[in-house]
Tab-separated table of C-alpha atoms in Angstrom:
chain	number	residue	atom	x	y	z
A	1	UNK	CA	-7.676	-30.658	26.674
A	2	UNK	CA	-6.433	-28.250	29.298
A	3	UNK	CA	-5.413	-30.467	32.201
A	4	UNK	CA	-2.467	-29.250	34.209
A	5	UNK	CA	-0.800	-31.551	36.711
A	6	UNK	CA	1.567	-30.714	39.547
A	7	UNK	CA	2.597	-32.630	42.640
A	8	UNK	CA	0.407	-31.680	45.570
A	9	UNK	CA	3.144	-31.334	48.173
A	10	UNK	CA	6.924	-31.234	48.370
A	11	UNK	CA	9.391	-30.875	51.211
A	12	UNK	CA	12.954	-29.599	50.961
A	13	UNK	CA	15.750	-28.423	53.226
A	14	UNK	CA	16.922	-24.861	53.663
A	15	UNK	CA	19.845	-24.122	51.346
A	16	UNK	CA	19.008	-26.971	48.977
A	17	UNK	CA	17.640	-26.983	45.424
A	18	UNK	CA	14.119	-28.125	44.569
A	19	UNK	CA	12.448	-28.702	41.214
A	20	UNK	CA	8.682	-28.476	40.885
A	21	UNK	CA	7.343	-30.159	37.770
A	22	UNK	CA	4.257	-29.291	35.781
A	23	UNK	CA	2.808	-31.272	32.909
A	24	UNK	CA	-0.025	-30.242	30.671
A	25	UNK	CA	-1.900	-31.339	27.627
A	26	UNK	CA	-0.414	-29.454	24.748
A	27	UNK	CA	-3.465	-28.296	22.846
A	28	UNK	CA	-4.150	-24.582	22.973
A	29	UNK	CA	-1.516	-23.311	25.361
A	30	UNK	CA	0.622	-20.386	24.282
A	31	UNK	CA	2.902	-19.942	27.232
A	32	UNK	CA	3.428	-21.145	30.755
A	33	UNK	CA	3.387	-19.037	33.920
A	34	UNK	CA	4.591	-19.733	37.426
A	35	UNK	CA	3.172	-17.928	40.441
A	36	UNK	CA	3.997	-18.066	44.135
A	37	UNK	CA	1.211	-17.847	46.680
A	38	UNK	CA	1.630	-17.586	50.423
A	39	UNK	CA	-1.269	-18.720	52.568
A	40	UNK	CA	-4.079	-16.179	52.627
A	41	UNK	CA	-2.451	-13.947	50.028
A	42	UNK	CA	-2.847	-13.432	46.314
A	43	UNK	CA	-0.432	-15.020	43.841
A	44	UNK	CA	2.671	-13.136	42.826
A	45	UNK	CA	4.211	-13.483	39.385
A	46	UNK	CA	7.458	-15.466	39.162
A	47	UNK	CA	8.095	-16.303	35.534
A	48	UNK	CA	6.685	-16.662	32.052
A	49	UNK	CA	7.965	-19.014	29.345
A	50	UNK	CA	6.634	-18.754	25.833
A	51	UNK	CA	9.554	-20.406	24.039
A	52	UNK	CA	11.341	-23.647	24.816
A	53	UNK	CA	14.282	-23.469	27.144
A	54	UNK	CA	15.388	-22.157	30.485
A	55	UNK	CA	14.638	-18.702	31.868
A	56	UNK	CA	16.775	-17.721	34.842
A	57	UNK	CA	15.824	-15.022	37.298
A	58	UNK	CA	17.967	-14.928	40.395
A	59	UNK	CA	17.354	-17.951	42.598
A	60	UNK	CA	14.412	-19.014	40.476
A	61	UNK	CA	14.543	-20.575	37.015
A	62	UNK	CA	11.784	-21.932	34.830
A	63	UNK	CA	11.985	-24.364	31.949
A	64	UNK	CA	9.550	-25.153	29.174
A	65	UNK	CA	9.297	-27.881	26.554
A	66	UNK	CA	6.257	-27.246	24.426
A	67	UNK	CA	6.488	-30.481	22.471
A	68	UNK	CA	6.509	-32.514	25.676
A	69	UNK	CA	3.933	-30.399	27.507
A	70	UNK	CA	6.355	-30.047	30.379
A	71	UNK	CA	7.657	-27.265	32.560
A	72	UNK	CA	9.521	-27.005	35.805
A	73	UNK	CA	10.332	-24.334	38.341
A	74	UNK	CA	13.760	-24.610	39.926
A	75	UNK	CA	14.406	-22.933	43.253
A	76	UNK	CA	18.013	-22.650	44.413
A	77	UNK	CA	19.479	-21.796	47.812
A	78	UNK	CA	16.139	-22.387	49.463
A	79	UNK	CA	15.103	-20.050	52.238
A	80	UNK	CA	12.445	-20.549	54.872
A	81	UNK	CA	10.383	-17.788	53.268
A	82	UNK	CA	10.119	-19.900	50.107
A	83	UNK	CA	7.585	-22.079	51.901
A	84	UNK	CA	4.471	-21.395	49.842
A	85	UNK	CA	2.262	-22.791	47.121
A	86	UNK	CA	3.614	-22.674	43.592
A	87	UNK	CA	1.052	-22.460	40.833
A	88	UNK	CA	1.676	-23.524	37.263
A	89	UNK	CA	-0.658	-21.850	34.776
A	90	UNK	CA	-1.042	-22.284	31.050
A	91	UNK	CA	-2.037	-19.362	28.883
A	92	UNK	CA	-4.858	-20.494	26.677
A	93	UNK	CA	-5.896	-18.534	23.623
A	94	UNK	CA	-4.575	-15.521	21.797
A	95	UNK	CA	-2.626	-12.635	23.211
A	96	UNK	CA	-5.552	-10.259	23.625
A	97	UNK	CA	-8.333	-12.658	24.493
A	98	UNK	CA	-6.652	-15.569	26.215
A	99	UNK	CA	-6.850	-16.641	29.831
A	100	UNK	CA	-4.806	-18.474	32.425
A	101	UNK	CA	-5.719	-22.000	33.403
A	102	UNK	CA	-4.202	-22.950	36.758
A	103	UNK	CA	-2.980	-26.251	38.043
A	104	UNK	CA	-3.892	-27.283	41.576
A	105	UNK	CA	-0.646	-25.884	42.969
A	106	UNK	CA	2.291	-27.463	44.768
A	107	UNK	CA	2.688	-26.710	48.460
A	108	UNK	CA	6.379	-26.500	49.252
A	109	UNK	CA	7.570	-26.784	52.831
A	110	UNK	CA	11.134	-25.704	53.529
A	111	UNK	CA	12.613	-27.200	56.676
A	112	UNK	CA	15.678	-26.014	58.595
B	1	UNK	CA	5.949	-3.158	38.921
B	2	UNK	CA	2.253	-3.182	38.133
B	3	UNK	CA	-0.030	-2.828	41.141
B	4	UNK	CA	-3.557	-4.096	41.446
B	5	UNK	CA	-5.688	-3.240	44.454
B	6	UNK	CA	-8.894	-4.744	45.773
B	7	UNK	CA	-11.422	-3.359	48.174
B	8	UNK	CA	-12.498	-4.480	50.664
B	9	UNK	CA	-9.833	-6.868	51.930
B	10	UNK	CA	-12.411	-8.830	53.833
B	11	UNK	CA	-16.145	-8.660	54.356
B	12	UNK	CA	-18.641	-10.463	56.533
B	13	UNK	CA	-22.265	-10.283	55.518
B	14	UNK	CA	-25.598	-11.881	56.273
B	15	UNK	CA	-27.129	-14.459	53.995
B	16	UNK	CA	-29.292	-12.857	51.312
B	17	UNK	CA	-27.387	-9.589	51.082
B	18	UNK	CA	-25.281	-8.386	48.165
B	19	UNK	CA	-21.600	-7.586	48.316
B	20	UNK	CA	-19.570	-5.496	45.878
B	21	UNK	CA	-15.838	-5.993	45.425
B	22	UNK	CA	-13.722	-3.471	43.541
B	23	UNK	CA	-10.579	-4.211	41.576
B	24	UNK	CA	-8.330	-1.393	40.407
B	25	UNK	CA	-5.156	-1.277	38.371
B	26	UNK	CA	-3.254	1.563	40.009
B	27	UNK	CA	-0.411	2.372	37.643
B	28	UNK	CA	-1.436	0.910	34.318
B	29	UNK	CA	-4.437	0.550	32.070
B	30	UNK	CA	-5.863	-2.943	31.953
B	31	UNK	CA	-7.866	-3.853	28.912
B	32	UNK	CA	-8.764	-7.152	30.507
B	33	UNK	CA	-9.473	-8.086	34.094
B	34	UNK	CA	-10.171	-11.506	35.478
B	35	UNK	CA	-12.081	-12.692	38.521
B	36	UNK	CA	-11.078	-15.863	40.340
B	37	UNK	CA	-12.428	-17.745	43.317
B	38	UNK	CA	-10.274	-19.853	45.575
B	39	UNK	CA	-11.510	-22.249	48.236
B	40	UNK	CA	-9.172	-23.304	51.060
B	41	UNK	CA	-6.247	-25.413	49.912
B	42	UNK	CA	-7.459	-25.351	46.321
B	43	UNK	CA	-6.202	-23.574	43.252
B	44	UNK	CA	-7.651	-20.539	41.576
B	45	UNK	CA	-10.769	-21.120	39.554
B	46	UNK	CA	-11.484	-18.578	36.845
B	47	UNK	CA	-14.985	-17.178	37.151
B	48	UNK	CA	-15.097	-14.635	34.368
B	49	UNK	CA	-13.110	-12.470	31.999
B	50	UNK	CA	-13.957	-8.807	31.925
B	51	UNK	CA	-13.135	-6.471	29.057
B	52	UNK	CA	-13.582	-2.738	29.382
B	53	UNK	CA	-16.820	-1.540	27.883
B	54	UNK	CA	-18.224	-4.938	27.038
B	55	UNK	CA	-20.062	-7.744	28.776
B	56	UNK	CA	-18.061	-10.189	30.828
B	57	UNK	CA	-17.448	-13.705	29.601
B	58	UNK	CA	-18.335	-16.248	32.257
B	59	UNK	CA	-16.819	-19.674	32.678
B	60	UNK	CA	-19.011	-22.706	32.505
B	61	UNK	CA	-20.944	-23.240	35.703
B	62	UNK	CA	-20.680	-19.653	36.932
B	63	UNK	CA	-24.046	-17.918	37.243
B	64	UNK	CA	-23.870	-14.534	35.544
B	65	UNK	CA	-26.974	-13.280	37.340
B	66	UNK	CA	-25.473	-14.103	40.695
B	67	UNK	CA	-21.991	-12.761	40.044
B	68	UNK	CA	-22.439	-9.414	38.334
B	69	UNK	CA	-19.343	-7.971	36.744
B	70	UNK	CA	-18.936	-4.423	35.548
B	71	UNK	CA	-15.823	-3.119	33.834
B	72	UNK	CA	-16.574	0.569	33.456
B	73	UNK	CA	-13.079	1.857	32.808
B	74	UNK	CA	-9.572	0.700	31.978
B	75	UNK	CA	-8.646	0.779	35.644
B	76	UNK	CA	-11.748	-0.487	37.452
B	77	UNK	CA	-13.772	-3.670	37.480
B	78	UNK	CA	-16.362	-4.642	40.068
B	79	UNK	CA	-17.778	-7.991	41.112
B	80	UNK	CA	-21.108	-8.026	42.910
B	81	UNK	CA	-22.148	-11.209	44.653
B	82	UNK	CA	-25.926	-10.978	44.757
B	83	UNK	CA	-28.064	-12.693	47.381
B	84	UNK	CA	-24.996	-14.201	48.973
B	85	UNK	CA	-25.239	-17.542	50.747
B	86	UNK	CA	-22.772	-19.359	53.015
B	87	UNK	CA	-21.545	-21.497	50.110
B	88	UNK	CA	-20.362	-18.288	48.424
B	89	UNK	CA	-17.865	-17.771	51.233
B	90	UNK	CA	-14.479	-17.825	49.547
B	91	UNK	CA	-11.376	-15.884	48.648
B	92	UNK	CA	-12.092	-13.743	45.589
B	93	UNK	CA	-9.096	-12.547	43.618
B	94	UNK	CA	-8.967	-10.256	40.632
B	95	UNK	CA	-6.153	-9.844	38.166
B	96	UNK	CA	-5.399	-7.350	35.452
B	97	UNK	CA	-3.508	-7.903	32.270
B	98	UNK	CA	-1.059	-5.510	30.722
B	99	UNK	CA	0.223	-5.469	27.185
B	100	UNK	CA	2.542	-8.451	26.948
B	101	UNK	CA	0.204	-10.958	28.588
B	102	UNK	CA	1.510	-10.848	32.144
B	103	UNK	CA	-1.283	-10.875	34.687
B	104	UNK	CA	-0.924	-9.140	38.016
B	105	UNK	CA	-3.112	-10.154	40.898
B	106	UNK	CA	-4.858	-8.089	43.489
B	107	UNK	CA	-4.451	-8.916	47.186
B	108	UNK	CA	-7.778	-10.742	47.296
B	109	UNK	CA	-11.020	-10.282	49.204
B	110	UNK	CA	-12.111	-12.796	51.800
B	111	UNK	CA	-15.889	-13.085	51.851
B	112	UNK	CA	-17.654	-14.754	54.750
B	113	UNK	CA	-21.412	-15.169	54.522
B	114	UNK	CA	-23.148	-15.959	57.776
Protein backbone atom coordinates (compact mmCIF):
# COMPACT_ATOMS: atom_id res chain seq x y z
CA UNK A 1 0.00 0.00 0.00
CA UNK A 2 0.94 3.64 -0.36
CA UNK A 3 -0.94 5.37 2.43
CA UNK A 4 0.81 8.34 3.97
CA UNK A 5 -0.48 9.84 7.19
CA UNK A 6 0.28 13.21 8.75
CA UNK A 7 -1.52 15.26 11.37
CA UNK A 8 -3.90 17.70 9.74
CA UNK A 9 -3.05 20.74 11.85
CA UNK A 10 -0.47 21.83 14.41
CA UNK A 11 0.09 25.01 16.37
CA UNK A 12 3.36 26.19 17.86
CA UNK A 13 4.87 29.32 19.37
CA UNK A 14 7.42 31.58 17.74
CA UNK A 15 10.94 30.59 18.80
CA UNK A 16 9.92 27.07 19.79
CA UNK A 17 10.65 23.69 18.21
CA UNK A 18 7.99 21.62 16.45
CA UNK A 19 8.11 18.08 15.09
CA UNK A 20 5.79 17.02 12.29
CA UNK A 21 5.41 13.27 11.98
CA UNK A 22 4.69 11.23 8.89
CA UNK A 23 3.96 7.53 8.76
CA UNK A 24 3.63 5.41 5.69
CA UNK A 25 3.17 1.85 4.61
CA UNK A 26 6.58 0.56 3.77
CA UNK A 27 6.01 -1.26 0.51
CA UNK A 28 7.51 0.36 -2.55
CA UNK A 29 8.90 3.61 -1.20
CA UNK A 30 12.49 4.49 -1.99
CA UNK A 31 12.91 7.76 -0.20
CA UNK A 32 10.96 10.38 1.66
CA UNK A 33 10.59 14.05 0.73
CA UNK A 34 9.38 17.04 2.69
CA UNK A 35 7.97 20.12 1.00
CA UNK A 36 6.72 23.43 2.34
CA UNK A 37 3.71 25.08 0.75
CA UNK A 38 2.38 28.52 1.54
CA UNK A 39 -1.26 29.19 0.75
CA UNK A 40 -1.83 29.73 -2.96
CA UNK A 41 1.74 28.88 -3.89
CA UNK A 42 3.50 25.81 -5.21
CA UNK A 43 5.47 23.53 -2.89
CA UNK A 44 9.12 24.22 -2.28
CA UNK A 45 11.62 21.45 -1.62
CA UNK A 46 12.88 21.12 1.96
CA UNK A 47 14.58 17.76 2.32
CA UNK A 48 15.05 14.27 0.97
CA UNK A 49 15.92 11.17 3.00
CA UNK A 50 16.80 7.96 1.26
CA UNK A 51 18.76 6.34 4.09
CA UNK A 52 17.85 5.96 7.75
CA UNK A 53 18.88 8.73 10.06
CA UNK A 54 18.79 12.46 10.51
CA UNK A 55 19.51 15.04 7.82
CA UNK A 56 20.12 18.54 9.14
CA UNK A 57 19.78 21.65 7.04
CA UNK A 58 19.85 24.86 9.01
CA UNK A 59 16.73 25.25 11.13
CA UNK A 60 15.12 22.26 9.47
CA UNK A 61 15.99 18.61 10.02
CA UNK A 62 14.37 15.47 8.69
CA UNK A 63 14.54 11.94 10.01
CA UNK A 64 13.73 8.63 8.38
CA UNK A 65 13.30 5.08 9.65
CA UNK A 66 12.55 2.83 6.73
CA UNK A 67 11.86 -0.26 8.80
CA UNK A 68 9.25 1.59 10.84
CA UNK A 69 7.77 3.52 7.93
CA UNK A 70 8.28 6.72 9.87
CA UNK A 71 9.67 10.16 9.20
CA UNK A 72 9.57 13.50 10.89
CA UNK A 73 10.39 17.08 10.03
CA UNK A 74 11.86 19.12 12.87
CA UNK A 75 11.66 22.89 12.74
CA UNK A 76 13.76 24.85 15.23
CA UNK A 77 13.63 28.51 16.25
CA UNK A 78 10.22 28.89 14.69
CA UNK A 79 9.48 32.10 12.84
CA UNK A 80 6.12 33.53 11.86
CA UNK A 81 6.97 32.91 8.20
CA UNK A 82 7.12 29.17 8.93
CA UNK A 83 3.33 29.15 9.06
CA UNK A 84 2.53 26.96 6.06
CA UNK A 85 1.52 23.47 5.03
CA UNK A 86 4.19 20.80 5.23
CA UNK A 87 3.84 17.92 2.81
CA UNK A 88 5.37 14.51 3.33
CA UNK A 89 5.85 12.58 0.09
CA UNK A 90 7.11 9.08 -0.55
CA UNK A 91 9.04 8.30 -3.69
CA UNK A 92 7.51 5.24 -5.23
CA UNK A 93 9.31 3.25 -7.89
CA UNK A 94 12.74 3.34 -9.44
CA UNK A 95 15.00 6.31 -9.88
CA UNK A 96 14.08 7.06 -13.48
CA UNK A 97 10.44 6.08 -13.54
CA UNK A 98 9.19 6.64 -10.02
CA UNK A 99 6.76 9.23 -8.73
CA UNK A 100 5.94 11.11 -5.56
CA UNK A 101 2.92 10.16 -3.52
CA UNK A 102 1.86 12.97 -1.19
CA UNK A 103 0.29 12.88 2.21
CA UNK A 104 -2.57 15.25 2.96
CA UNK A 105 -0.22 17.83 4.46
CA UNK A 106 0.09 19.35 7.91
CA UNK A 107 -0.96 22.96 8.33
CA UNK A 108 1.33 24.59 10.86
CA UNK A 109 0.30 27.83 12.54
CA UNK A 110 3.03 29.74 14.35
CA UNK A 111 1.74 32.12 16.99
CA UNK A 112 3.61 35.02 18.61
CA UNK B 1 18.70 26.11 -7.79
CA UNK B 2 16.50 24.56 -10.45
CA UNK B 3 13.70 26.79 -11.71
CA UNK B 4 10.43 25.66 -13.17
CA UNK B 5 8.00 28.15 -14.68
CA UNK B 6 4.34 27.86 -15.58
CA UNK B 7 2.22 29.97 -17.84
CA UNK B 8 -0.31 31.36 -17.33
CA UNK B 9 -0.38 32.00 -13.59
CA UNK B 10 -4.13 32.15 -13.62
CA UNK B 11 -6.86 31.82 -16.20
CA UNK B 12 -10.60 32.30 -16.24
CA UNK B 13 -12.53 30.67 -19.04
CA UNK B 14 -16.06 29.83 -20.06
CA UNK B 15 -17.45 26.35 -19.71
CA UNK B 16 -16.80 24.25 -22.81
CA UNK B 17 -13.59 25.97 -23.85
CA UNK B 18 -10.10 24.49 -23.80
CA UNK B 19 -7.19 25.83 -21.81
CA UNK B 20 -3.49 25.14 -22.34
CA UNK B 21 -0.97 25.39 -19.52
CA UNK B 22 2.76 25.39 -20.19
CA UNK B 23 5.45 24.09 -17.88
CA UNK B 24 9.10 24.88 -18.54
CA UNK B 25 12.32 23.91 -16.82
CA UNK B 26 14.41 27.04 -17.22
CA UNK B 27 17.94 26.03 -16.28
CA UNK B 28 18.00 22.26 -16.56
CA UNK B 29 16.79 19.47 -18.78
CA UNK B 30 13.95 17.46 -17.32
CA UNK B 31 13.50 13.97 -18.61
CA UNK B 32 10.32 13.65 -16.60
CA UNK B 33 7.62 16.15 -15.77
CA UNK B 34 4.62 15.64 -13.58
CA UNK B 35 1.21 17.29 -13.50
CA UNK B 36 -0.69 17.66 -10.24
CA UNK B 37 -4.06 19.07 -9.29
CA UNK B 38 -4.79 20.56 -5.91
CA UNK B 39 -8.22 21.49 -4.58
CA UNK B 40 -8.51 23.99 -1.71
CA UNK B 41 -7.11 22.73 1.57
CA UNK B 42 -6.22 19.38 0.03
CA UNK B 43 -2.93 17.83 -0.93
CA UNK B 44 -1.47 17.41 -4.37
CA UNK B 45 -2.99 14.69 -6.47
CA UNK B 46 -0.81 13.33 -9.25
CA UNK B 47 -2.61 13.41 -12.58
CA UNK B 48 0.02 12.14 -14.96
CA UNK B 49 3.70 11.53 -15.56
CA UNK B 50 5.16 12.92 -18.73
CA UNK B 51 8.36 11.69 -20.35
CA UNK B 52 9.94 13.55 -23.22
CA UNK B 53 9.07 12.05 -26.56
CA UNK B 54 6.64 9.46 -25.29
CA UNK B 55 3.01 9.27 -24.25
CA UNK B 56 2.08 10.40 -20.77
CA UNK B 57 1.16 7.90 -18.10
CA UNK B 58 -2.10 8.84 -16.43
CA UNK B 59 -3.13 8.01 -12.90
CA UNK B 60 -6.22 5.98 -12.29
CA UNK B 61 -9.36 8.05 -12.65
CA UNK B 62 -7.79 10.79 -14.77
CA UNK B 63 -9.31 11.06 -18.25
CA UNK B 64 -6.54 11.16 -20.82
CA UNK B 65 -8.84 12.56 -23.50
CA UNK B 66 -9.84 15.43 -21.28
CA UNK B 67 -6.39 16.28 -19.96
CA UNK B 68 -4.06 16.21 -22.94
CA UNK B 69 -0.38 16.20 -22.13
CA UNK B 70 2.41 16.87 -24.57
CA UNK B 71 6.08 16.70 -23.67
CA UNK B 72 7.76 17.86 -26.85
CA UNK B 73 11.19 18.69 -25.49
CA UNK B 74 13.37 18.27 -22.42
CA UNK B 75 12.32 21.68 -21.17
CA UNK B 76 8.63 21.95 -22.07
CA UNK B 77 5.48 20.07 -21.20
CA UNK B 78 1.93 21.26 -21.82
CA UNK B 79 -1.37 20.32 -20.23
CA UNK B 80 -4.54 21.09 -22.16
CA UNK B 81 -7.82 20.91 -20.31
CA UNK B 82 -10.36 20.23 -23.04
CA UNK B 83 -14.01 21.22 -22.81
CA UNK B 84 -13.47 22.63 -19.35
CA UNK B 85 -16.31 22.60 -16.84
CA UNK B 86 -16.67 24.30 -13.45
CA UNK B 87 -15.62 21.12 -11.64
CA UNK B 88 -12.25 21.39 -13.40
CA UNK B 89 -11.57 24.62 -11.54
CA UNK B 90 -8.46 23.93 -9.49
CA UNK B 91 -4.83 24.75 -8.90
CA UNK B 92 -2.71 22.91 -11.46
CA UNK B 93 0.94 22.44 -10.61
CA UNK B 94 3.70 20.93 -12.69
CA UNK B 95 7.03 19.64 -11.51
CA UNK B 96 10.20 18.60 -13.25
CA UNK B 97 12.71 16.04 -12.15
CA UNK B 98 16.44 16.36 -12.44
CA UNK B 99 19.02 13.62 -12.25
CA UNK B 100 19.10 12.61 -8.60
CA UNK B 101 15.33 12.35 -8.13
CA UNK B 102 14.62 15.77 -6.66
CA UNK B 103 11.47 17.31 -8.09
CA UNK B 104 11.10 21.04 -8.45
CA UNK B 105 7.67 22.56 -8.70
CA UNK B 106 6.38 25.32 -10.88
CA UNK B 107 4.46 28.23 -9.33
CA UNK B 108 1.11 26.73 -10.30
CA UNK B 109 -1.78 27.83 -12.50
CA UNK B 110 -5.14 28.68 -11.00
CA UNK B 111 -7.93 27.72 -13.37
CA UNK B 112 -11.43 29.06 -12.87
CA UNK B 113 -14.14 27.81 -15.19
CA UNK B 114 -17.31 29.85 -15.23
